[in-house]
XYZ file of C-alpha atoms in Angstrom:
757
model
C 54.904 -14.533 -14.614
C 53.564 -11.216 -15.816
C 56.046 -8.285 -16.010
C 55.521 -5.635 -13.190
C 55.420 -2.865 -15.735
C 52.468 -4.533 -17.830
C 49.256 -2.850 -17.218
C 46.730 -4.753 -15.075
C 43.274 -5.873 -16.353
C 41.831 -5.790 -12.908
C 39.329 -2.918 -12.337
C 38.715 -1.863 -8.700
C 36.280 0.541 -7.117
C 39.181 3.128 -7.135
C 39.735 2.597 -10.988
C 36.547 3.860 -12.331
C 36.034 3.576 -16.041
C 34.608 6.319 -18.338
C 31.493 4.822 -19.752
C 32.152 6.727 -23.061
C 35.523 4.979 -23.379
C 36.225 2.191 -25.670
C 36.625 -0.374 -22.772
C 33.806 0.972 -20.949
C 31.516 1.095 -24.065
C 32.724 -2.694 -24.810
C 31.581 -3.700 -21.325
C 28.277 -1.936 -21.707
C 27.658 -3.745 -24.897
C 28.460 -7.018 -23.079
C 25.758 -6.423 -20.576
C 23.235 -5.205 -23.143
C 23.834 -8.181 -25.381
C 23.577 -10.771 -22.450
C 20.430 -9.060 -21.281
C 18.702 -8.880 -24.850
C 19.568 -12.657 -25.455
C 18.439 -14.069 -22.279
C 15.206 -11.862 -21.936
C 14.363 -12.594 -25.442
C 14.305 -16.325 -24.592
C 12.460 -15.690 -21.264
C 9.742 -13.520 -22.556
C 9.162 -15.867 -25.568
C 8.795 -18.922 -23.347
C 6.501 -16.936 -21.130
C 4.162 -16.052 -23.924
C 4.059 -19.864 -24.754
C 2.301 -20.337 -21.620
C -0.345 -17.587 -21.975
C -2.514 -19.413 -24.301
C -2.884 -22.512 -21.962
C -3.459 -20.388 -18.966
C -6.353 -18.370 -20.512
C -7.855 -21.473 -21.923
C -7.974 -23.148 -18.575
C -9.454 -20.142 -16.962
C -12.151 -19.853 -19.789
C -13.033 -23.384 -19.117
C -13.424 -22.758 -15.279
C -15.223 -19.244 -15.921
C -18.129 -18.774 -13.757
C -20.504 -17.596 -16.648
C -20.396 -17.237 -20.345
C -19.505 -13.436 -20.269
C -16.304 -14.159 -18.350
C -15.499 -16.987 -20.615
C -15.797 -14.681 -23.609
C -13.540 -12.148 -21.950
C -10.670 -15.054 -21.756
C -11.295 -16.083 -25.322
C -11.148 -12.560 -26.514
C -7.921 -12.201 -24.437
C -6.436 -15.240 -26.280
C -7.164 -13.785 -29.681
C -5.718 -10.475 -28.664
C -2.515 -11.944 -27.249
C -2.045 -14.125 -30.337
C -2.368 -10.961 -32.668
C -0.369 -8.590 -30.470
C 2.303 -10.889 -29.027
C 5.055 -9.798 -31.484
C 4.479 -6.041 -30.803
C 4.466 -6.537 -26.974
C 7.789 -8.652 -27.271
C 9.458 -6.012 -29.508
C 8.235 -3.090 -27.446
C 9.633 -4.705 -24.272
C 13.025 -5.740 -25.593
C 13.434 -2.440 -27.292
C 12.609 -0.580 -23.966
C 15.354 -2.660 -22.119
C 17.939 -2.242 -24.773
C 17.414 1.509 -24.878
C 17.474 1.807 -20.909
C 20.849 0.081 -21.117
C 22.247 2.087 -23.917
C 20.933 5.421 -22.389
C 21.876 4.717 -18.909
C 25.486 5.938 -18.917
C 24.382 9.385 -20.387
C 21.530 9.533 -17.643
C 23.977 8.774 -14.804
C 26.243 11.526 -15.857
C 23.434 14.083 -16.254
C 22.222 13.454 -12.712
C 24.136 14.292 -9.789
C 21.713 12.216 -7.710
C 21.114 8.885 -9.639
C 17.543 8.708 -8.533
C 16.645 12.415 -9.902
C 15.224 12.677 -13.457
C 14.606 8.964 -13.872
C 11.326 7.436 -13.600
C 10.585 5.844 -10.256
C 10.270 2.166 -10.176
C 6.815 0.598 -9.757
C 7.488 -0.245 -6.307
C 8.210 3.163 -5.090
C 5.441 5.107 -6.686
C 3.205 6.536 -4.036
C -0.490 5.506 -4.572
C -2.824 8.278 -5.193
C -6.595 8.125 -6.188
C -6.417 6.178 -9.500
C -8.830 3.987 -11.287
C -9.468 0.622 -9.718
C -7.839 -1.113 -12.649
C -4.838 0.904 -12.476
C -4.554 0.341 -8.630
C -5.076 -3.401 -9.053
C -2.251 -3.609 -11.440
C 0.079 -1.472 -9.486
C -0.638 -3.583 -6.284
C 0.229 -6.748 -8.345
C 3.269 -5.386 -9.958
C 4.594 -3.988 -6.511
C 4.137 -7.276 -4.835
C 6.140 -8.845 -7.727
C 9.135 -6.331 -7.555
C 9.540 -6.624 -3.884
C 9.414 -10.369 -3.791
C 12.239 -10.658 -6.494
C 14.324 -7.852 -5.231
C 14.483 -9.711 -1.774
C 15.193 -12.966 -3.425
C 17.987 -11.668 -5.774
C 19.596 -9.528 -3.187
C 23.098 -10.967 -3.559
C 23.403 -11.362 -7.330
C 21.809 -7.978 -7.740
C 24.060 -6.376 -5.217
C 27.082 -7.467 -7.260
C 25.699 -6.341 -10.690
C 25.046 -2.916 -9.007
C 28.584 -2.634 -7.760
C 30.184 -3.770 -11.072
C 27.987 -1.275 -13.119
C 28.838 1.430 -10.735
C 32.552 0.995 -11.760
C 31.563 0.901 -15.558
C 29.454 4.031 -15.062
C 32.347 6.219 -13.827
C 31.930 5.203 -10.105
C 28.430 6.713 -9.933
C 26.246 4.829 -7.452
C 23.951 2.104 -9.024
C 21.044 0.733 -6.921
C 18.291 -1.508 -7.444
C 16.132 1.417 -8.293
C 18.209 2.690 -11.183
C 19.693 -0.421 -12.509
C 18.173 -1.018 -16.030
C 18.379 -4.722 -15.562
C 16.781 -4.796 -12.052
C 13.327 -6.289 -11.289
C 11.840 -2.859 -11.065
C 13.042 -1.555 -14.369
C 12.352 -4.706 -16.156
C 8.897 -4.885 -14.855
C 8.271 -1.237 -15.726
C 9.327 -1.760 -19.340
C 7.041 -4.799 -19.509
C 4.087 -2.873 -18.064
C 4.705 -0.176 -20.822
C 4.840 -2.816 -23.442
C 1.627 -4.250 -22.355
C 0.014 -1.040 -23.490
C 0.225 -2.732 -27.116
C -2.431 -5.065 -25.797
C -5.925 -4.203 -25.791
C -7.398 -6.666 -23.080
C -9.435 -6.627 -19.874
C -7.447 -6.120 -16.816
C -8.147 -9.732 -15.529
C -6.402 -10.918 -18.740
C -3.488 -8.532 -18.186
C -3.021 -9.696 -14.448
C -2.822 -13.272 -15.677
C -0.081 -12.322 -18.065
C 1.757 -10.313 -15.217
C 1.618 -13.332 -13.013
C 3.230 -15.364 -15.878
C 5.902 -12.652 -16.393
C 6.677 -13.187 -12.775
C 6.791 -16.957 -12.992
C 8.871 -17.369 -16.149
C 10.820 -14.085 -16.442
C 11.566 -12.587 -13.074
C 12.056 -15.963 -11.538
C 14.836 -16.694 -13.942
C 16.819 -13.391 -13.473
C 19.422 -15.176 -11.097
C 20.804 -16.767 -14.331
C 20.951 -13.496 -15.935
C 22.785 -11.800 -13.097
C 25.144 -14.737 -12.768
C 26.004 -14.425 -16.341
C 26.432 -10.783 -16.173
C 28.766 -11.127 -13.095
C 30.734 -13.882 -14.596
C 31.514 -11.881 -17.807
C 32.353 -8.824 -15.992
C 34.689 -10.767 -13.566
C 36.192 -12.268 -16.703
C 36.832 -8.808 -17.990
C 38.540 -7.733 -14.815
C 35.691 -5.715 -13.262
C 35.855 -6.293 -9.292
C 36.938 -9.779 -9.495
C 37.463 -9.951 -5.628
C 34.199 -8.450 -4.759
C 32.706 -10.137 -1.740
C 29.082 -9.989 -1.863
C 28.470 -13.247 0.003
C 27.411 -13.001 3.759
C 30.550 -12.930 5.915
C 31.063 -15.684 8.601
C 33.018 -15.467 11.710
C 33.986 -19.058 12.284
C 37.003 -21.066 11.159
C 40.765 -20.392 11.647
C 40.712 -17.551 9.090
C 38.492 -15.309 11.230
C 40.368 -12.091 12.243
C 41.759 -11.948 15.705
C 40.143 -8.833 16.486
C 38.249 -5.893 14.836
C 40.787 -3.455 15.844
C 43.375 -4.935 13.592
C 40.900 -5.227 10.750
C 39.748 -1.635 11.136
C 43.392 -0.327 10.989
C 43.725 -2.230 7.688
C 40.719 -1.010 6.161
C 41.748 2.758 6.324
C 39.647 5.752 5.887
C 38.006 4.424 2.591
C 35.678 2.002 4.353
C 33.410 1.736 7.346
C 33.559 -2.017 8.479
C 33.316 -4.091 5.286
C 31.489 -1.397 3.197
C 33.111 0.310 0.358
C 32.092 4.160 0.325
C 30.751 3.450 -3.367
C 28.247 0.941 -1.804
C 25.620 3.591 -0.458
C 27.049 7.175 -0.338
C 24.052 8.513 1.744
C 24.151 5.670 4.370
C 27.828 5.672 4.421
C 28.092 9.502 4.946
C 25.557 8.993 7.776
C 27.757 6.140 9.514
C 30.743 8.521 9.285
C 28.807 11.153 11.053
C 27.728 8.697 13.602
C 31.408 7.439 14.089
C 32.591 11.190 14.530
C 29.588 11.755 17.080
C 30.508 8.638 18.973
C 34.180 9.502 19.118
C 33.181 13.099 20.402
C 31.139 11.501 23.087
C 34.052 9.480 24.327
C 36.065 12.552 24.560
C 38.324 12.224 21.507
C 40.050 9.030 22.893
C 42.167 7.408 20.149
C 40.227 4.754 18.279
C 40.877 1.114 18.716
C 42.884 1.771 21.975
C 41.125 -0.301 24.633
C 41.466 0.286 28.267
C 43.901 -2.011 29.972
C 45.976 -3.011 26.864
C 45.337 -4.830 23.425
C 45.297 -8.276 24.952
C 42.032 -7.803 26.669
C 40.208 -6.589 23.180
C 37.737 -9.555 22.508
C 37.943 -11.238 19.005
C 35.225 -11.432 16.736
C 34.707 -14.947 17.600
C 34.547 -14.143 21.430
C 32.026 -11.459 20.677
C 29.867 -13.932 18.634
C 30.329 -16.637 21.227
C 29.164 -14.378 24.004
C 26.223 -12.978 22.057
C 25.183 -16.582 21.191
C 25.030 -17.516 25.048
C 22.861 -14.343 25.768
C 20.769 -15.063 22.622
C 20.057 -18.564 24.013
C 19.199 -17.092 27.276
C 16.839 -14.696 25.699
C 15.109 -17.288 23.819
C 14.224 -19.297 26.906
C 10.963 -19.086 28.697
C 12.486 -17.511 31.809
C 13.935 -14.724 29.823
C 13.536 -11.206 31.250
C 12.482 -10.112 27.824
C 8.688 -10.929 27.843
C 6.903 -13.116 25.215
C 3.523 -11.429 25.162
C 2.185 -8.398 27.002
C 2.001 -7.818 30.774
C 5.466 -6.227 31.084
C 6.037 -2.636 30.446
C 8.612 -1.370 27.799
C 10.528 0.252 30.668
C 11.750 -3.068 31.807
C 12.762 -3.934 28.357
C 14.560 -0.641 27.818
C 16.535 -1.391 31.045
C 17.656 -4.706 29.294
C 18.768 -2.944 26.356
C 20.829 -0.603 28.304
C 22.555 -3.435 30.217
C 23.450 -5.302 27.296
C 27.064 -3.927 26.900
C 27.737 -4.870 30.601
C 26.186 -8.297 30.173
C 28.332 -8.885 27.066
C 31.572 -8.079 28.770
C 30.609 -10.360 31.577
C 29.846 -13.142 29.324
C 33.103 -12.756 27.388
C 34.850 -12.878 30.980
C 33.130 -16.144 31.623
C 34.173 -17.796 28.281
C 37.900 -16.570 28.533
C 38.376 -16.610 32.275
C 39.173 -12.958 32.609
C 36.626 -10.064 31.976
C 38.028 -7.564 29.324
C 38.076 -3.857 30.276
C 36.471 -2.723 27.018
C 35.870 -3.893 23.531
C 37.479 -2.481 20.386
C 36.133 1.079 19.587
C 34.448 -0.071 16.188
C 32.676 -2.816 18.184
C 31.679 -0.596 20.911
C 30.353 1.867 18.346
C 28.412 -0.902 16.823
C 27.026 -2.061 20.181
C 26.046 1.283 21.112
C 24.364 1.813 17.593
C 22.367 -1.296 17.926
C 21.318 -0.374 21.436
C 20.041 2.946 20.531
C 18.214 1.475 17.529
C 16.146 -0.646 19.748
C 15.790 2.065 22.437
C 14.150 4.038 19.430
C 12.105 1.042 18.823
C 10.711 1.006 22.332
C 9.970 4.724 22.196
C 8.453 4.868 18.693
C 4.939 5.902 18.839
C 4.513 4.314 15.429
C 4.466 0.862 16.936
C 1.825 -0.396 19.306
C 3.248 -1.164 22.755
C 2.774 -4.996 22.414
C 4.709 -4.958 19.077
C 7.558 -2.763 20.668
C 8.123 -5.417 23.262
C 8.330 -8.178 20.653
C 10.680 -6.479 18.448
C 12.925 -5.353 21.404
C 13.775 -9.165 21.781
C 15.515 -8.884 18.424
C 18.392 -6.825 19.984
C 20.988 -9.466 20.393
C 20.347 -11.226 16.930
C 20.711 -7.840 15.216
C 23.849 -7.075 17.115
C 25.291 -10.395 15.898
C 24.222 -9.576 12.434
C 25.853 -6.087 12.650
C 29.180 -7.474 13.700
C 29.164 -10.326 11.131
C 28.329 -7.945 8.264
C 28.700 -4.269 8.915
C 26.696 -3.448 5.612
C 23.672 -3.712 7.829
C 23.819 0.068 8.681
C 25.294 1.039 5.342
C 23.181 -0.927 2.808
C 19.267 -0.243 2.635
C 18.736 -3.488 0.978
C 20.629 -5.508 3.500
C 18.202 -8.508 4.221
C 18.324 -8.045 8.128
C 17.488 -4.270 7.697
C 14.615 -5.133 5.222
C 13.172 -7.621 7.648
C 13.245 -5.339 10.462
C 11.523 -2.623 8.248
C 8.943 -5.095 7.087
C 8.119 -6.416 10.731
C 7.645 -2.689 11.817
C 5.408 -2.029 8.761
C 3.060 -4.879 9.352
C 3.178 -4.167 13.308
C 2.122 -0.410 12.500
C -1.310 -1.402 11.561
C -1.954 -3.954 14.470
C -4.438 -3.509 17.134
C -6.162 -6.017 19.315
C -9.490 -5.409 17.583
C -8.178 -6.060 14.125
C -6.138 -9.101 15.224
C -8.737 -11.026 17.441
C -7.485 -14.440 16.106
C -3.924 -13.377 16.938
C -2.679 -14.334 13.512
C -0.517 -11.142 13.005
C 0.787 -11.110 16.490
C 1.574 -14.835 16.355
C 3.408 -14.537 12.821
C 5.582 -11.801 14.327
C 6.264 -13.577 17.470
C 7.186 -16.775 15.383
C 9.677 -14.713 13.309
C 11.304 -13.282 16.594
C 11.431 -16.647 18.131
C 13.079 -18.178 14.995
C 15.884 -15.660 14.957
C 16.472 -16.103 18.645
C 16.615 -19.915 18.480
C 18.110 -20.529 15.035
C 20.331 -17.535 13.891
C 23.981 -18.567 14.493
C 26.227 -16.879 11.781
C 24.195 -17.648 8.604
C 22.730 -14.376 7.470
C 20.653 -16.099 4.820
C 17.988 -16.700 7.700
C 16.958 -13.059 7.228
C 16.100 -13.595 3.577
C 14.189 -16.723 4.450
C 11.999 -15.129 7.228
C 11.483 -12.126 5.104
C 9.974 -14.222 2.282
C 7.847 -15.885 4.933
C 6.558 -12.644 6.256
C 5.949 -11.595 2.702
C 3.903 -14.343 1.819
C 1.844 -14.004 5.046
C 1.392 -10.209 4.164
C 0.273 -11.302 0.536
C -2.469 -13.575 1.799
C -3.591 -11.202 4.341
C -3.582 -8.370 1.775
C -5.587 -10.322 -0.613
C -8.408 -11.047 2.148
C -8.278 -7.461 3.338
C -8.642 -5.976 -0.350
C -11.707 -7.895 -0.891
C -13.199 -6.578 2.355
C -11.989 -3.223 1.701
C -13.354 -3.126 -1.784
C -16.769 -4.262 -0.397
C -16.639 -1.389 2.099
C -15.839 1.259 -0.523
C -18.465 0.011 -2.876
C -21.147 0.125 0.027
C -19.900 3.796 1.125
C -19.999 4.796 -2.608
C -23.391 3.341 -3.130
C -24.833 5.058 0.119
C -23.575 8.358 -1.071
C -24.999 7.959 -4.568
C -28.228 6.976 -2.949
C -28.186 9.934 -0.758
C -27.235 12.330 -3.741
C -30.271 10.929 -5.695
C -32.572 11.340 -2.690
C -31.630 15.085 -2.318
C -31.982 15.636 -6.161
C -35.421 13.965 -6.283
C -36.593 15.889 -3.087
C -35.219 19.210 -4.464
C -36.992 18.763 -7.815
C -40.435 17.838 -6.299
C -40.191 20.627 -3.630
C -39.231 23.088 -6.242
C -42.215 22.388 -8.411
C -44.639 22.214 -5.406
C -43.457 25.749 -4.296
C -46.332 27.412 -2.599
C -48.950 25.179 -3.912
C -51.172 23.658 -1.015
C -51.633 19.901 -2.253
C -54.161 17.636 -1.148
C -52.567 14.780 1.416
C -53.311 12.173 -1.336
C -51.325 13.940 -4.007
C -48.585 15.091 -1.615
C -48.172 11.557 -0.035
C -47.918 10.062 -3.591
C -45.279 12.545 -4.706
C -43.065 12.579 -1.410
C -43.163 8.930 -1.065
C -44.028 6.610 -3.878
C -42.984 8.888 -6.879
C -39.906 10.303 -5.188
C -38.570 6.947 -4.571
C -39.295 6.106 -8.248
C -37.228 9.243 -9.101
C -34.417 8.026 -7.040
C -34.364 4.576 -8.681
C -34.536 6.187 -12.149
C -31.431 8.401 -11.171
C -29.542 5.584 -9.920
C -30.246 3.429 -13.000
C -30.494 5.654 -15.888
C -28.903 8.960 -14.690
C -30.224 12.334 -14.307
C -29.771 13.118 -18.099
C -31.860 10.223 -19.269
C -35.277 10.346 -20.898
C -36.841 8.429 -18.131
C -36.002 11.151 -15.676
C -37.163 13.876 -17.743
C -40.504 11.841 -18.094
C -40.693 11.522 -14.276
C -40.223 15.408 -13.958
C -42.970 16.070 -16.374
C -45.272 13.707 -14.573
C -44.648 15.893 -11.302
C -45.640 18.895 -13.246
C -48.795 17.244 -14.692
C -49.650 15.764 -11.315
C -49.378 19.006 -9.516
C -51.386 20.952 -12.190
C -54.103 18.169 -12.050
C -54.954 19.578 -8.411
C -56.005 23.009 -9.773
C -59.820 23.702 -9.494
C -61.548 22.899 -12.694
C -64.411 25.580 -12.671
C -64.802 25.964 -16.402
C -65.687 23.584 -19.251
C -62.153 24.129 -20.699
C -60.491 23.286 -17.443
C -62.541 20.173 -17.048
C -61.620 19.065 -20.858
C -58.143 19.662 -20.058
C -58.018 17.701 -16.896
C -59.810 14.689 -18.550
C -57.111 14.652 -21.292
C -54.259 14.602 -18.644
C -55.844 11.673 -16.632
C -55.027 8.803 -18.930
C -51.348 9.864 -19.298
C -51.273 10.434 -15.345
C -52.616 6.918 -14.748
C -50.265 5.145 -17.193
C -47.234 7.024 -15.882
C -48.221 6.144 -12.311
C -48.924 2.487 -12.902
C -45.424 2.192 -14.610
C -43.612 4.212 -11.933
C -45.168 2.250 -8.988
C -44.507 -1.146 -10.561
C -40.868 -0.097 -10.684
C -40.596 0.495 -6.960
C -42.149 -2.864 -5.959
C -45.761 -1.943 -5.555
C -48.035 -4.835 -5.547
C -50.739 -4.837 -8.134
C -53.528 -4.740 -5.587
C -51.978 -1.658 -3.911
C -51.789 0.100 -7.323
C -55.406 -0.526 -7.926
C -56.435 0.822 -4.496
C -54.284 3.871 -4.885
C -55.866 4.474 -8.396
C -59.203 4.019 -7.030
C -58.632 6.862 -4.492
C -57.292 9.107 -7.033
C -60.441 8.276 -9.240
C -62.606 9.497 -6.464
C -60.549 12.538 -6.043
C -60.621 13.575 -9.795
C -64.411 12.866 -10.043
C -64.778 15.454 -7.370
C -62.427 17.849 -9.261
C -64.739 17.270 -12.337
C -67.680 18.297 -10.372
C -69.357 14.768 -10.452
C -71.880 13.944 -7.617
C -69.864 11.898 -5.000
C -71.087 10.847 -1.537
C -69.691 13.277 1.151
C -67.956 10.655 3.060
C -66.314 9.232 -0.141
C -64.858 12.675 -0.946
C -63.601 13.062 2.675
C -61.841 9.707 2.834
C -60.173 10.486 -0.667
C -58.959 13.793 0.608
C -57.509 12.708 3.937
C -55.933 9.570 2.486
C -55.808 8.078 6.140
C -54.966 4.594 4.626
C -52.840 5.469 1.738
C -51.726 2.093 0.133
C -48.160 2.518 0.050
C -45.694 -0.183 1.445
C -43.863 0.605 4.629
C -40.607 0.182 3.025
C -41.257 2.984 0.699
C -40.120 5.830 3.114
C -40.890 9.469 2.549
C -37.626 11.171 1.299
C -38.786 14.642 2.331
C -41.650 16.468 3.846
C -40.914 20.131 3.851
C -38.606 22.459 2.075
C -37.021 23.182 5.535
C -36.122 19.544 5.843
C -34.345 19.597 2.386
C -32.563 22.626 3.350
C -31.250 21.075 6.409
C -30.052 17.959 4.528
C -28.274 20.473 2.238
C -26.677 22.628 4.851
C -22.908 22.371 4.692
C -20.908 23.314 7.963
C -19.172 26.553 7.641
C -15.602 26.327 6.320
C -13.163 25.619 9.041
C -10.173 27.886 9.629
C -7.199 27.181 7.569
C -5.000 25.279 10.134
C -1.786 23.274 9.763
C -3.923 20.200 10.731
C -6.545 20.891 8.025
C -3.604 21.438 5.333
C -2.253 18.164 6.563
C -5.463 16.275 6.208
C -5.832 17.411 2.548
C -2.350 16.127 1.821
C -3.219 12.655 3.118
C -3.046 9.832 0.506
C -4.597 6.444 0.382
C -2.445 3.876 2.156
C -1.581 6.227 5.011
C -2.040 4.867 8.666
C -3.434 6.844 11.606
C -4.197 5.912 15.141
C -7.615 6.802 16.561
C -8.567 7.059 20.329
C -12.000 5.873 20.520
C -14.563 5.758 23.314
C -13.391 4.100 26.609
C -9.813 4.929 25.667
C -9.622 2.128 23.095
C -6.814 2.546 20.684
C -7.762 1.662 17.095
C -5.203 1.912 13.931
C -6.751 2.445 10.520
C -5.590 2.912 6.995
C -6.949 5.757 4.859
C -8.678 3.492 2.137
C -10.757 5.911 -0.105
C -11.448 9.385 -0.511
C -15.011 10.119 -1.861
C -15.116 12.063 -5.108
C -18.792 13.336 -4.307
C -18.721 14.257 -0.509
C -14.823 14.276 0.113
C -15.185 12.114 3.101
C -12.166 9.959 4.190
C -12.947 6.218 4.724
C -10.797 4.483 7.152
C -10.396 0.606 7.501
C -8.358 -1.606 9.642
C -5.746 -4.272 8.528
C -8.732 -6.713 7.900
C -10.399 -4.325 5.492
C -13.231 -3.469 7.893
C -14.623 0.061 8.251
C -13.238 1.994 11.421
C -14.580 5.423 10.630
C -15.133 8.085 8.021
C -14.681 11.658 8.314
C -15.037 14.967 6.458
C -11.749 16.738 6.210
C -12.622 19.379 8.880
C -13.949 16.586 11.258
C -10.550 14.650 10.887
C -8.582 17.801 11.449
C -10.700 18.608 14.493
C -9.940 15.077 15.781
C -6.232 15.665 15.341
C -6.100 18.909 17.132
C -8.135 17.339 19.947
C -5.502 14.598 20.069
C -7.954 11.720 19.282
C -6.288 11.017 15.851
C -2.597 10.997 14.952
C -0.861 10.334 11.672
C 1.591 7.615 11.777
C 4.833 7.845 9.959
C 5.266 6.072 6.558
C 9.133 6.374 6.456
C 10.937 3.132 7.101
C 11.767 2.347 10.706
C 15.425 2.022 10.155
C 15.833 5.357 8.352
C 13.905 7.035 11.116
C 15.797 5.513 13.739
C 19.246 6.485 12.204
C 17.942 10.251 11.858
C 16.786 10.215 15.569
C 20.079 8.754 16.741
C 22.052 11.321 14.796
C 19.893 14.173 16.417
C 20.251 12.466 19.796
C 24.012 12.315 19.549
C 24.178 15.906 18.146
C 22.598 17.539 21.281
C 25.258 18.869 23.853
C 23.333 17.197 26.668
C 24.090 13.810 25.236
C 27.758 14.485 24.677
C 28.912 12.939 27.832
C 29.386 9.156 28.090
């Protein structure tokens, strides 16, 4: 037996190490060595599969060019692989070594440190960078969800080593986000096409991130062996069995002021402080009654098992077809809100049925939990961010979430809690739902399936939230891949139309500027405004405005207009004869490029020959001259439309609406970023939800698509601001549902009008 005076090797949350101390430094070195050794093996194994993957893709390539890209990628990977591996491992090692210093330097752990890939706000970036960011964000989210438990334990133990400063997934140097960021930076050593890099990122996900559970387990094992939080409970707490507490009141008394429920204050300082505020507000609302003192004596306080048993019965009733909570549509949210308000009464009644006597009240902590969950779901039913149909579906989850909150009180204190992440994910996918974008009911049915699964299957095993969250993420990934393709096509189509319109305006402006006050014959004007203008548009789109081809097209316009001047002298006629061969060559070449048939070109040139013979003073029958001048049957195909007729028409096209007044709505519009969702009230009071997909760099117009990637609308900034002012458009919140709900609950409880119970 150890002597009582001997120092203990156990390190608890209250015994925080100095990372610069000898023991703290040794533990940091242990973590670094484990990470370096395992990651070196994992990344080495990953690169062993790159060659085979690229070779298989090269064999299946749709054309020779794509095949060469994969072969070039194989050669580049073979050449640069050592540099990429060194850069990755060096970045990880450096991050671990510098982390203690960074933690001490930042009062807020997230401040001053690079944001993880998954939290970077998407802005207008190059298509390749956006594609890479989307792929990486998906990888990080999937693995953070899968590794929640092991990663939570690593975070807590690193928090002790780092002097008690909170460590989360976002600032843990061995978390998926940090490791993926390090690998992304290391990939800069590789000069390869984005399609090749995306393949390597997928392999990094498959062979490195997928094996991180072993890394975290080894780190936890070594730190436990060193005495760092050996009794840390990071597994889901169960209520069953003889060891279950007899009541939450006794458990709360034993926990003391340092904890709320089962959550240490070091777990999530911000959320825990919020919970302390909520408990104070709930206490004030009850008039300062002593906590954990139930009405009618302690014998009536329900145990945890009784609470869970009663909730299970209510949950079973809610899962039946005859449940007052609806399965789809037809029932207003008011009826559901009444069910939310009556839950506490139903719970006490059900406990009375199970034990034979109705308790007067539950323990204070459980009452707070019941009220908090009830207010959470009242917020859901009042949240304009969610469509009404989705509000009703999510409201059915109140009982499962109350069970989860009683089983594991980290639900409200830990942002990465699986149940909390699932509700946030459901709200996020529901935000973009509308009947028009979900005609096949795929999204509605997926949300309903998850709700039904929780109602029918959730007993006391909290791992169901992880499983359902992964299922929802897989569904989102599939939907996102489909919508991104449609969204890309819409953006490309819009971009193409804008380039075409810009080219048409440029061609029209050049032609009208050169015509000026000249009065051109109908034949010459028709060729310039239709056939040649379209050739200039095509030249701008293909070769650009700085190309020699475009300059040649402008020279033709000058020569063509000059050829209409009267040729009265011998010198004038000589100059005109010298110009005609060049005009004919340019016209033949230009018309052939805009899909003129050879027979139409010959007919048009025949009319021009007649016109120029008259210009040169040759004897031509009067009827032939009149026909040439009037050009009643100009042989120009119908698909070659005139792009301009008068200078006034061009000016009308170029007219830009006067600048709108600088309103708060206009400033808000200018701050919108791609990815933000808006709700639009269209004709016939139809509500449509759409995401800002793209902002045109040419016109500044905002392109909106629905969740399937199909175009809903596009607006100029001042037009969108006008729609917001008129109430026909509304920006939806991007903050997670749970965070918004807790802030709203604090605000509601803080108001004097709500102080009374």
